[in-house]
Every structure is written in structure tokens, then in C-alpha cells.
Amino acid sequence: MNTNFPDIPASPKTTFSARPVTLRINGNPVELNVLPWVSLLDALREYAGLTGTKKGCDHGQCGACTVLCDGERILSCLTLAVMKEGSEITTIEGVAQDGELHPLQKAFIEHDAFQCGYCTPGQICSAIGLLREGKAETRDEVKELMSGNLCRCGANTNIIDAIMDVKNLSAHE
Amino acid sequence: MTLIPSIGQPVSRLEGYQKVTGAAKYAGEYKAPGMLYGYVVNSTVTKGKITRFDTAKAMSLPGVVEVFSHLNRPSVGKFSLQYADMDAPPGSPFRPLQDDEIIYNGQPIGLVVAETFELARYAATLVEVEYATEFFQTDIRPNVNSARSPKIGMATMLKPPPPKPKGDFQKAYDASFAKSEGEFYHSTEHHNPLELFATTTIYEGDGKLTIYDKTQGTVNSQLYVANIFGLKYKNVRVIAPYVGGAFGSALRPQYQLFMSVMAALELKRSVVVTLDRSQMFTFGHRPQTIQTTQFGADADGKVNALHHAAIGETSRFEDYTEVVVNWAHMIYPAENTLMQYKLVELDVFSPLDMRAPGGATGMHPIETTMDDLAYKLKIDPLHLRLINYSENDASLNRPYSSKELMQCYLQGAEKFGWDKRDPEPRSMRHGNKLVGYGMATGIWEANSLPARAEMILTKEGKLQVNSAVTDIGTGTLTVMTQVAADELGLPMEDVIFSYGDSKKPFAPIQGGSFTVSTIGSAIKAAAGSLRKKLFKKAASMKNGMLKGLELEDVVFKNGRIELKTDPLTFVTYQDIIAENNNEPIKALKFSVPNVLKLKKYSRATHSAAFVEVEVDEELGVINVTRAVTAVAAGKIINPKTARSQILGGMVWGISKAIREETITDHRLGKYMNQNLGEYHIPVHADIHELDVIFVEENDDIVNALGTKGVGEIGLVAMPPAIANAIFHATGKRINHLPIHLNDLL
Ligand code: FES
Ligand code: FES
């Protein structure tokens, strides 16, 4: 079997060494001791114990791992944890404020915008990022700019309904 | 104040809060002290033998604990039967790490176990494997000559063989006024639920395991593990409260379960094994199929000759079958029929039920042939369906327990605006887009299976309901809570439905659209028993208002037992529990469908799908711009979650028609698009206006609830409706799925 990886390092310690990374996750500073090859997604799920962020592909193809990094939506599977030293990461666990659900979370429940729920954290984080970007105006634009978030259950129309509801509501505020 | 019944209310999912806050935990998301991570090594060849499996480099990495393979795996079940799960087709199931034999590409051949996920994944790349390869076949098309009849087995009970031929098909077809025929090819498809397959095995010691598995049947996984590893059933507990989609892929225990349990038992530590997306293409799939149809009709449009033949792919070790060719004659009552179903063995993994197995495959040829026949007869396609409408299932000469398909046609056509269709192909346009309208009929079986349910009225006055059943995103938790609440006349808040745990009363695997009917019937049976017990207690209370009355005199409403004729004569559940020394009152019941009664009827859901497509004339780009599906599925317990099931089915229909397919390089015997970038499923921008109608359908035969299930019926009519709309738009009849833009250029 051929591989793209180098041979086993002579001294594993020097090749693979963990280092501390401090992230602000959902408002709290969290220090993690991770190897440089740990993705932000795995850092959240396996090291910080925040499994709300989902892994659907690990290749930037499904959107399930979407989190907010300093307010911008990013794919945490395509980001190494060590790259985000000092960044403010918001995961689905940090979207509700003081026990009060975010309007998008409420709208998702109301519109039945999920079935299995596995794409949901990514859809919601992505939608928060989308609304903040302010680029999407029409329903078609929202659909287009949410298209990085797959839903295999086929909740597509309900997801877009939920986002449009919140978008229209905030537009009228 | 009288409580409104919960059944029929569009209740939001009860687990919604957990799902929108990230609190819902899936199989690979449990932690245990000292937990290890497993990463699977897969075969890169399709057939042959492993000649070298060298783990030295992998094992030399600090933190790698073990590399399992056929060379060092612990001794486990030796008999094929020990591996047979509830959904096993006739044959001998795949046994991971059994020996050096490679029987399909991507076969799991090793498991690297390490302290971290990254290390296990890296170490897996350092395992060196050499093979002696052998000749293989993975393409169904050049192998049709080897097609043979499927073996009969247990699974055949739920998957009946084709109906017997009737009359003289060939003679009738030759003499038909109008004829239509076609040959159809469908590619392989993979379920690809968004959640990756994962199993976390918590090693409890003393031969005990707690297993979080991605499964559609907790009991199925429990029996599988206990049988293979020789453990006591009661020492194996499988838990699956949240399942991130499955669509049939988790009907059978998959290899990560075996791997995780094997490693945990051997290393005496907890182990999680999660597959990656490419490994999601290394177990069951929807089989490639080749189908042919020949339909003949008289000058009035009456179909008098029906022939539908299908050849499906199976593995060399199991005869996976599906019901593909039985549907046409269930819908259209021709006098002369010939239905055939055969299998071709190939060097692939066994196919596996995938949403609407067989139905999604068979309805496409049937309903596009009907469309073509309508053109030959110069009859409107919808009208042709009405001419051939039947209240009975002609294939088995028996009535339907209920059939409101007529209303599906009429209400669907009305809502869609079918009357605005100009029948001429290429006659309708939106700018440079060709517009097409297409329609098709849908049918799916309405089954139920035996199951157990337990109900406990607790001393707090809550109703605890228990079942081992899963909720794969279909809404089972919510819907079962609604059913139970109404049975005892309680608000939903007072009902706690516990599920997704093999410790709870037996439930079969969740699939085939039979879960609501199956578990709902068990709950109804348990409720009947609980009501009797409650009443007996109430009627025996010394100063009780119901003393000396009969069960027929009372109703269970508003959290109490009331006299039918006078609601002010009552005993509350709380008082009954108090009378029972504050001990809970329990009822456990096993419900079995009434086979003798059901045998006299065919039971099915029906649908009619109406679709608008736009096809870019120059570029061939296809868009499904609008679709209406009208569904007759008996009683709808929860219109909100049921609608979502239909919408999901419709999206799957769009996907099957114009998007998804697994592409095989038959020279390598390997799937080439094992990722979500190249395995195309619709994105939000592909999905436009979708509309669902539930027509009213009362059925007091099908089961005690009158429910028929909604998991698959939304899918089956969509692919043919889309293919028909594409024909109407472009004048091109494309018979393979998915239809791509290059087919239209
Ligand atoms: S897991 Fe990151 S995009 Fe799929
Ligand atoms: S809700 Fe299941 S993938 Fe979107």
C-alpha cells in the first residue's frame, strides 16, 4: 500500500508534539492541548467535548461542521485548531442566549426544518452567518448561499422557509 | 375543560430543542474514560487473497494499541447463522476479518486502534497490504445471461415474488391497438445519511457492554453482537436515541459495530469506530437494475397486456431481492400479464434496502411506459390512469383495505393546474426554457409487524411508554406520544415515550413505512390492557363513584375515568394510583397483526405526483421548478411530521431522477465517486416549490389505528413524473436514471 505520508519519524516526539491552543469557545476561554494535525472540528468534538458540531464528510463537502469564527461562518473540518488561536468560535451550543433560543432555532422547530437533525447545527450556524453577511436578499439568493449545507433528509424547503421567516422578521424590526 | 385529541394535530417534534441546540447525541459522540479510537483499513482490490498484511510500521507508532486483521482477530462466531440479522437475505452474511479472502472492493480488512482518532487514521495508512488478485465482474449489463431466479428465504415473507402470469401476454400484446415498450437502466445508489456510521462500545467489565450504535433496530444490533461474540443477551445493551438519517442503510448491523465490539472485548477498553465518508460506500447500496416493459391497450385505452421484467444485482454471498415488478398489476387490471424478476451475482457487497426499495426502481418504468402509451393513444396521461382505475388489486384478486387514489389524481391535478397543459411535446416555454408537465402514480405497501409495548401509569400521574424502537428522523417519538396520549386521555406533556434502547420491549427494525402502524398498534394494545387494570381498581374503590359499573360504561378522558353519560361521575388516575398504595400500574402487551383478516385485502398507500420541469434548450440543464404530491396514506397522526416525510421523499425522487448515482469503474470494480462532492444529492438551490396534499382516507381494516405509513410513498411517483415532464418539455424519452443534461443535447 503506498501512502503520501512520510515514513515513521525517527523520534516520534519531535515529529508529533502537542501544543496548547487557546480558543474562545462560546464566550469562554478554552485551552486545548492538541497536535497540529487536529482539525477545529475534531478539537471541538473530541477535545472540548462539544459534539453539537457535526462531521458529515471531513472534506468541506457537506456543511455539517459549520461554526462561526469571529462571526463568519467557516467549515471547521477544513480548519486546523492551531490556526484559530485567540479566535472567538461560536458553536451550536452557544447560539441560544441565557436559555432563550435564537429566533432561527425557534423557526427551525416551528417549520419542522429537520428530520434526523444531523445537518441542523450546521444549517443554523450557516444561516446566522448568512444573515450577518447581508448578501442574500431574495429566497433564491438565500437558497444559493445556503447550498453548502446539505440535508439528506430532504428538509430543504422547510429549512429555507425557516430562514426566510427570520430574515423577513429582522428586516421589519 | 375537555382535552383536544392529540392525533391529527400538527405537533412540532418533541426532540426539537435537543436537535437545534446540539444537545442531541449520536452514536459516535459518547465518551468513556480511556476510550480508544478505531479506524478501518479497506481492501483496494475487488477480488483475491491478502498475501501480506504488515502492521509493523503502524504498530511502531507510540499510541497505537493494536491492529486487528484476519491474522490476529479473536475467535468469534464460526457459523454463518450467528451473523444473520433480522434483515438478512437468503445466503451467508458477510463476516468481517473472517479470512484472507477479498470478495469486494472496499472490504474492511483491518482495524487500527489508537489513543487518538488522528493517530489511528494515520497509522491505517502505514499498514502495508499485498494481494493476489483474481478475475471479477461488477457490471450487470454484460452479465444478464447469468440471471437466475432468487433463492427463497425468511426475507421473502416481506418481499413476495412476482405474481403468477395471467392469460396469454404475448398474444394479447401482439393484438393490442396501442403498444409501448422500453428498456431501462438504473445505476447503483448509496444511502449516504449525513451522519457517518459509528459505534461506541463502552466496556463495562464482567462481560457487559453498552453500545451506542447507528442502527434502525436496537434489538437487531443486540442479537447480532450477542450471537457473534457469545455474550448473554442481557449483557449487551444497544442504545440509539438519535440516528442521523439511515434510509435503510442501518437496517442491518454494519461492520463498524463488529469492529468496535471486537476491539473493546479484546482490549478490555471502550472503543469508538467511526467510518469516513468514502467508507460509507463500502456496505449496502441500491442495486443496479435493468428492466423491460411492454404494455398494450385497446382503442379505448384499456390496458389489456402488461409485461414487466427486472434483473437486479446481488452479491455472491446473499440473494438480496426487492419487489420491483409486482406493482403494475396492483394498479392496472389487465387480463394478460407476465412479470419476471431475476438476479445477477456480481463481485459487490450485498445490496441493501434503500428508501422505497423496489418501488422507487419499478415505478419509473411502469409509469413512463404508461405515459408513452398515452401518447400513442392520443389520450391525456391522467385520463389514461382514470380509464384504467380499479378499486381492486387485480394481481391478487382481492379488494384494497382502502384506496383513495382517485382523490389523489383529482386533487393533485387541480392544485397543480394540470388542465393548463398543452399535450404537445416542446409546446410550452418560459423564455429560452422548455417547460414540461408530467405526472405519475405511486404505490407502496402498508404493512405492520409484531411488536411489544409497555405502559406505566406512574405515581406522579405520568404515563411512561416504553419501546425499543428507534426514531431515525421520521418523528416516531412525537407520533407515538400522540397515540399514547389519546389512548389514556392525557395531554402530551403527561406522556413520556422512552425508546431507542434494546432494554425496552421488543420492536422490529424501523423501515418499510411500517413503524407507526407496528409500534402504534402495540401501544394501543398495551393501553387497552392498562385501561382495564385502571378501571378494575377504580370500580373496586370503596367509596368510588364508579363502583359496580362496567368497562363499557366509561371513557378515559382528561386524566380520569368518566361515566359516558355523566362526565361529573369520575375517578382520577391519581386517585387510582393512591388506591394502589401509590404504586405504579403497568401493562405490557405483544401485538400481532391479524393475518387471517388481513389476507383478504391488499393494503397500500397511493399517491399521484405532478411535476413541472424547465429545461434549458441550449444547455440541457434540468430544473424541477414545481411539484405537487397528493397522498392517500390512511390516518395521518401528525400532519406536520408526515408532510416532512413526503417532502423528503419528493427530494429523494428529484435526486434519483436527475442527480444521484454511484459511478463504477468496472475495470477496477471500484466506486469512483465515494464522496459528497461527486455523489450529487440536491442542494438547497436545486429544490423549488414542493406541495403536499393528504387526501382523506379511512381504513378500519389495515390496523387498529388506520395508519399506513408515509416514509416511502413520497418518493416512488417522482422519478417517473419527472422523466415524463422531461419528455413533455423536450420530446426526448430518456430511460436511464439519473437523466443528465448531456442526455438532452
Ligand atoms: S464535515 Fe466539514 S463540510 Fe462536511
Ligand atoms: S435533517 Fe437529516 S440531514 Fe438534514
PDB file of C-alpha atoms in Angstrom, chain A residues 1 3 5-9 12 16 37-38 42 45-47 51-52 54-58 61-62 64 92-93 99 101 105 108-110 112 114-121 123-124 143-144 146-147 149-154 156-160, chain B residues 12-13 16-17 19-22 24 26 29 31 37 57 60-62 117-119 121-122 124-125 127 129 190-192 194-196 243-245 247 277 354 472-473 640-641 643-645 647-648 651-652 660 675-677 681 683-685 687-688:
ATOM      1  CA  MET A   1       0.000   0.000   0.000  1.00  0.00           C
ATOM      2  CA  THR A   3       0.916   6.401   1.027  1.00  0.00           C
ATOM      3  CA  PHE A   5       2.724  10.230   4.352  1.00  0.00           C
ATOM      4  CA  PRO A   6       6.391  10.227   5.287  1.00  0.00           C
ATOM      5  CA  ASP A   7       7.966   7.224   6.890  1.00  0.00           C
ATOM      6  CA  ILE A   8       7.668   6.783  10.607  1.00  0.00           C
ATOM      7  CA  PRO A   9       9.586   9.584  12.255  1.00  0.00           C
ATOM      8  CA  PRO A  12       8.006  10.459  17.257  1.00  0.00           C
ATOM      9  CA  PHE A  16       4.368  14.804  16.647  1.00  0.00           C
ATOM     10  CA  TRP A  37      -2.937  17.984  12.636  1.00  0.00           C
ATOM     11  CA  VAL A  38      -6.133  18.207  14.706  1.00  0.00           C
ATOM     12  CA  ASP A  42     -12.180  17.332  15.950  1.00  0.00           C
ATOM     13  CA  ARG A  45     -15.878  17.277  19.250  1.00  0.00           C
ATOM     14  CA  GLU A  46     -13.133  15.140  20.716  1.00  0.00           C
ATOM     15  CA  TYR A  47     -11.080  17.513  22.866  1.00  0.00           C
ATOM     16  CA  THR A  51     -20.322  17.318  19.918  1.00  0.00           C
ATOM     17  CA  GLY A  52     -23.077  19.633  18.689  1.00  0.00           C
ATOM     18  CA  LYS A  54     -21.253  17.531  13.266  1.00  0.00           C
ATOM     19  CA  LYS A  55     -18.959  15.657  10.945  1.00  0.00           C
ATOM     20  CA  GLY A  56     -20.601  14.527   7.720  1.00  0.00           C
ATOM     21  CA  CYS A  57     -17.635  14.299   5.368  1.00  0.00           C
ATOM     22  CA  ASP A  58     -14.459  15.836   6.833  1.00  0.00           C
ATOM     23  CA  GLN A  61     -18.403  18.985   1.079  1.00  0.00           C
ATOM     24  CA  CYS A  62     -21.441  18.874   3.358  1.00  0.00           C
ATOM     25  CA  ALA A  64     -22.447  19.841   8.799  1.00  0.00           C
ATOM     26  CA  ILE A  92     -24.454  25.468  18.057  1.00  0.00           C
ATOM     27  CA  GLU A  93     -24.172  25.055  21.825  1.00  0.00           C
ATOM     28  CA  GLY A  99     -31.581  29.635  27.813  1.00  0.00           C
ATOM     29  CA  LEU A 101     -33.431  30.035  21.799  1.00  0.00           C
ATOM     30  CA  GLN A 105     -33.656  27.829  16.370  1.00  0.00           C
ATOM     31  CA  PHE A 108     -36.436  25.567  12.695  1.00  0.00           C
ATOM     32  CA  ILE A 109     -38.629  23.845  15.268  1.00  0.00           C
ATOM     33  CA  GLU A 110     -41.764  25.631  14.100  1.00  0.00           C
ATOM     34  CA  ASP A 112     -40.054  21.285  11.076  1.00  0.00           C
ATOM     35  CA  PHE A 114     -35.096  18.971  10.199  1.00  0.00           C
ATOM     36  CA  GLN A 115     -35.783  15.295  10.445  1.00  0.00           C
ATOM     37  CA  CYS A 116     -32.770  13.382  11.680  1.00  0.00           C
ATOM     38  CA  GLY A 117     -31.253  16.643  12.926  1.00  0.00           C
ATOM     39  CA  TYR A 118     -27.735  15.837  11.852  1.00  0.00           C
ATOM     40  CA  CYS A 119     -27.345  18.718   9.407  1.00  0.00           C
ATOM     41  CA  THR A 120     -29.204  21.098  11.719  1.00  0.00           C
ATOM     42  CA  PRO A 121     -26.354  22.613  13.765  1.00  0.00           C
ATOM     43  CA  GLN A 123     -27.624  24.786   8.840  1.00  0.00           C
ATOM     44  CA  ILE A 124     -28.356  27.078  11.780  1.00  0.00           C
ATOM     45  CA  LYS A 143     -31.115  29.084  -1.327  1.00  0.00           C
ATOM     46  CA  GLU A 144     -27.988  29.680  -3.349  1.00  0.00           C
ATOM     47  CA  MET A 146     -27.146  28.084   1.841  1.00  0.00           C
ATOM     48  CA  SER A 147     -26.233  25.459  -0.739  1.00  0.00           C
ATOM     49  CA  ASN A 149     -25.162  22.861   3.689  1.00  0.00           C
ATOM     50  CA  LEU A 150     -26.549  19.541   2.524  1.00  0.00           C
ATOM     51  CA  CYS A 151     -29.624  17.924   4.020  1.00  0.00           C
ATOM     52  CA  ARG A 152     -30.009  14.281   3.101  1.00  0.00           C
ATOM     53  CA  CYS A 153     -33.399  14.055   4.810  1.00  0.00           C
ATOM     54  CA  GLY A 154     -34.772  16.486   2.233  1.00  0.00           C
ATOM     55  CA  ASN A 156     -34.742  21.776   2.164  1.00  0.00           C
ATOM     56  CA  THR A 157     -37.974  23.707   1.713  1.00  0.00           C
ATOM     57  CA  ASN A 158     -38.662  23.830   5.442  1.00  0.00           C
ATOM     58  CA  ILE A 159     -35.112  24.998   6.152  1.00  0.00           C
ATOM     59  CA  ILE A 160     -35.408  27.848   3.670  1.00  0.00           C
TER      60      ILE A 160
ATOM     61  CA  SER B  12     -43.728  20.128  16.450  1.00  0.00           C
ATOM     62  CA  ARG B  13     -41.102  17.466  17.094  1.00  0.00           C
ATOM     63  CA  GLY B  16     -36.697  19.699  18.500  1.00  0.00           C
ATOM     64  CA  TYR B  17     -34.980  21.551  21.320  1.00  0.00           C
ATOM     65  CA  LYS B  19     -31.712  18.989  17.779  1.00  0.00           C
ATOM     66  CA  VAL B  20     -31.454  22.776  17.402  1.00  0.00           C
ATOM     67  CA  THR B  21     -29.137  23.241  20.379  1.00  0.00           C
ATOM     68  CA  GLY B  22     -26.668  20.467  19.644  1.00  0.00           C
ATOM     69  CA  ALA B  24     -28.876  15.541  20.682  1.00  0.00           C
ATOM     70  CA  TYR B  26     -25.483  10.498  18.016  1.00  0.00           C
ATOM     71  CA  GLU B  29     -20.493  11.110  20.343  1.00  0.00           C
ATOM     72  CA  LYS B  31     -17.122   9.355  25.736  1.00  0.00           C
ATOM     73  CA  TYR B  37     -10.369   5.189  18.543  1.00  0.00           C
ATOM     74  CA  LYS B  57       5.169   0.380  10.862  1.00  0.00           C
ATOM     75  CA  SER B  60       5.663   1.131  15.994  1.00  0.00           C
ATOM     76  CA  LEU B  61       3.931   4.481  16.449  1.00  0.00           C
ATOM     77  CA  PRO B  62       3.561   5.358  20.095  1.00  0.00           C
ATOM     78  CA  PHE B 117      -8.540   9.500  16.138  1.00  0.00           C
ATOM     79  CA  GLU B 118      -5.815  11.231  14.143  1.00  0.00           C
ATOM     80  CA  LEU B 119      -3.233   8.665  15.128  1.00  0.00           C
ATOM     81  CA  ARG B 121      -6.215   7.330  10.856  1.00  0.00           C
ATOM     82  CA  TYR B 122      -2.548   7.982  10.174  1.00  0.00           C
ATOM     83  CA  ALA B 124      -4.066   2.993   9.000  1.00  0.00           C
ATOM     84  CA  THR B 125      -2.139   4.472   6.077  1.00  0.00           C
ATOM     85  CA  VAL B 127      -0.448  -0.744   7.171  1.00  0.00           C
ATOM     86  CA  VAL B 129      -1.084  -4.893   2.296  1.00  0.00           C
ATOM     87  CA  HIS B 190     -25.752   4.776  -1.839  1.00  0.00           C
ATOM     88  CA  HIS B 191     -27.883   5.874   1.092  1.00  0.00           C
ATOM     89  CA  ASN B 192     -25.396   8.409   2.392  1.00  0.00           C
ATOM     90  CA  LEU B 194     -25.439  12.664   6.689  1.00  0.00           C
ATOM     91  CA  GLU B 195     -24.256  11.061   9.915  1.00  0.00           C
ATOM     92  CA  LEU B 196     -21.277   8.794   9.393  1.00  0.00           C
ATOM     93  CA  VAL B 243     -29.969   8.446  14.397  1.00  0.00           C
ATOM     94  CA  GLY B 244     -28.610  10.912  11.859  1.00  0.00           C
ATOM     95  CA  GLY B 245     -30.560   9.536   8.930  1.00  0.00           C
ATOM     96  CA  PHE B 247     -32.876   5.418   4.817  1.00  0.00           C
ATOM     97  CA  ARG B 277     -17.435   9.261   4.020  1.00  0.00           C
ATOM     98  CA  MET B 354     -32.785   1.914   0.316  1.00  0.00           C
ATOM     99  CA  ILE B 472     -34.436   7.806  12.530  1.00  0.00           C
ATOM    100  CA  GLY B 473     -35.758  11.300  11.978  1.00  0.00           C
ATOM    101  CA  LYS B 640     -46.545  18.363  10.246  1.00  0.00           C
ATOM    102  CA  THR B 641     -44.070  15.493  10.514  1.00  0.00           C
ATOM    103  CA  ARG B 643     -45.684  16.337   5.443  1.00  0.00           C
ATOM    104  CA  SER B 644     -41.948  16.477   6.084  1.00  0.00           C
ATOM    105  CA  GLN B 645     -41.691  12.771   5.316  1.00  0.00           C
ATOM    106  CA  LEU B 647     -41.291  16.377   1.207  1.00  0.00           C
ATOM    107  CA  GLY B 648     -38.184  14.350   1.992  1.00  0.00           C
ATOM    108  CA  VAL B 651     -36.490  15.485  -2.728  1.00  0.00           C
ATOM    109  CA  TRP B 652     -35.246  11.908  -2.950  1.00  0.00           C
ATOM    110  CA  GLU B 660     -27.574  10.866  -7.620  1.00  0.00           C
ATOM    111  CA  ASN B 675     -17.561  11.479  -1.556  1.00  0.00           C
ATOM    112  CA  LEU B 676     -20.300  14.086  -1.285  1.00  0.00           C
ATOM    113  CA  GLY B 677     -18.654  16.382  -3.789  1.00  0.00           C
ATOM    114  CA  ILE B 681     -27.573  14.992  -3.971  1.00  0.00           C
ATOM    115  CA  VAL B 683     -28.591  21.252  -2.620  1.00  0.00           C
ATOM    116  CA  HIS B 684     -30.983  23.962  -1.487  1.00  0.00           C
ATOM    117  CA  ALA B 685     -30.663  25.770  -4.812  1.00  0.00           C
ATOM    118  CA  ILE B 687     -35.180  22.427  -4.667  1.00  0.00           C
ATOM    119  CA  HIS B 688     -38.048  24.706  -5.577  1.00  0.00           C
TER     120      HIS B 688
END
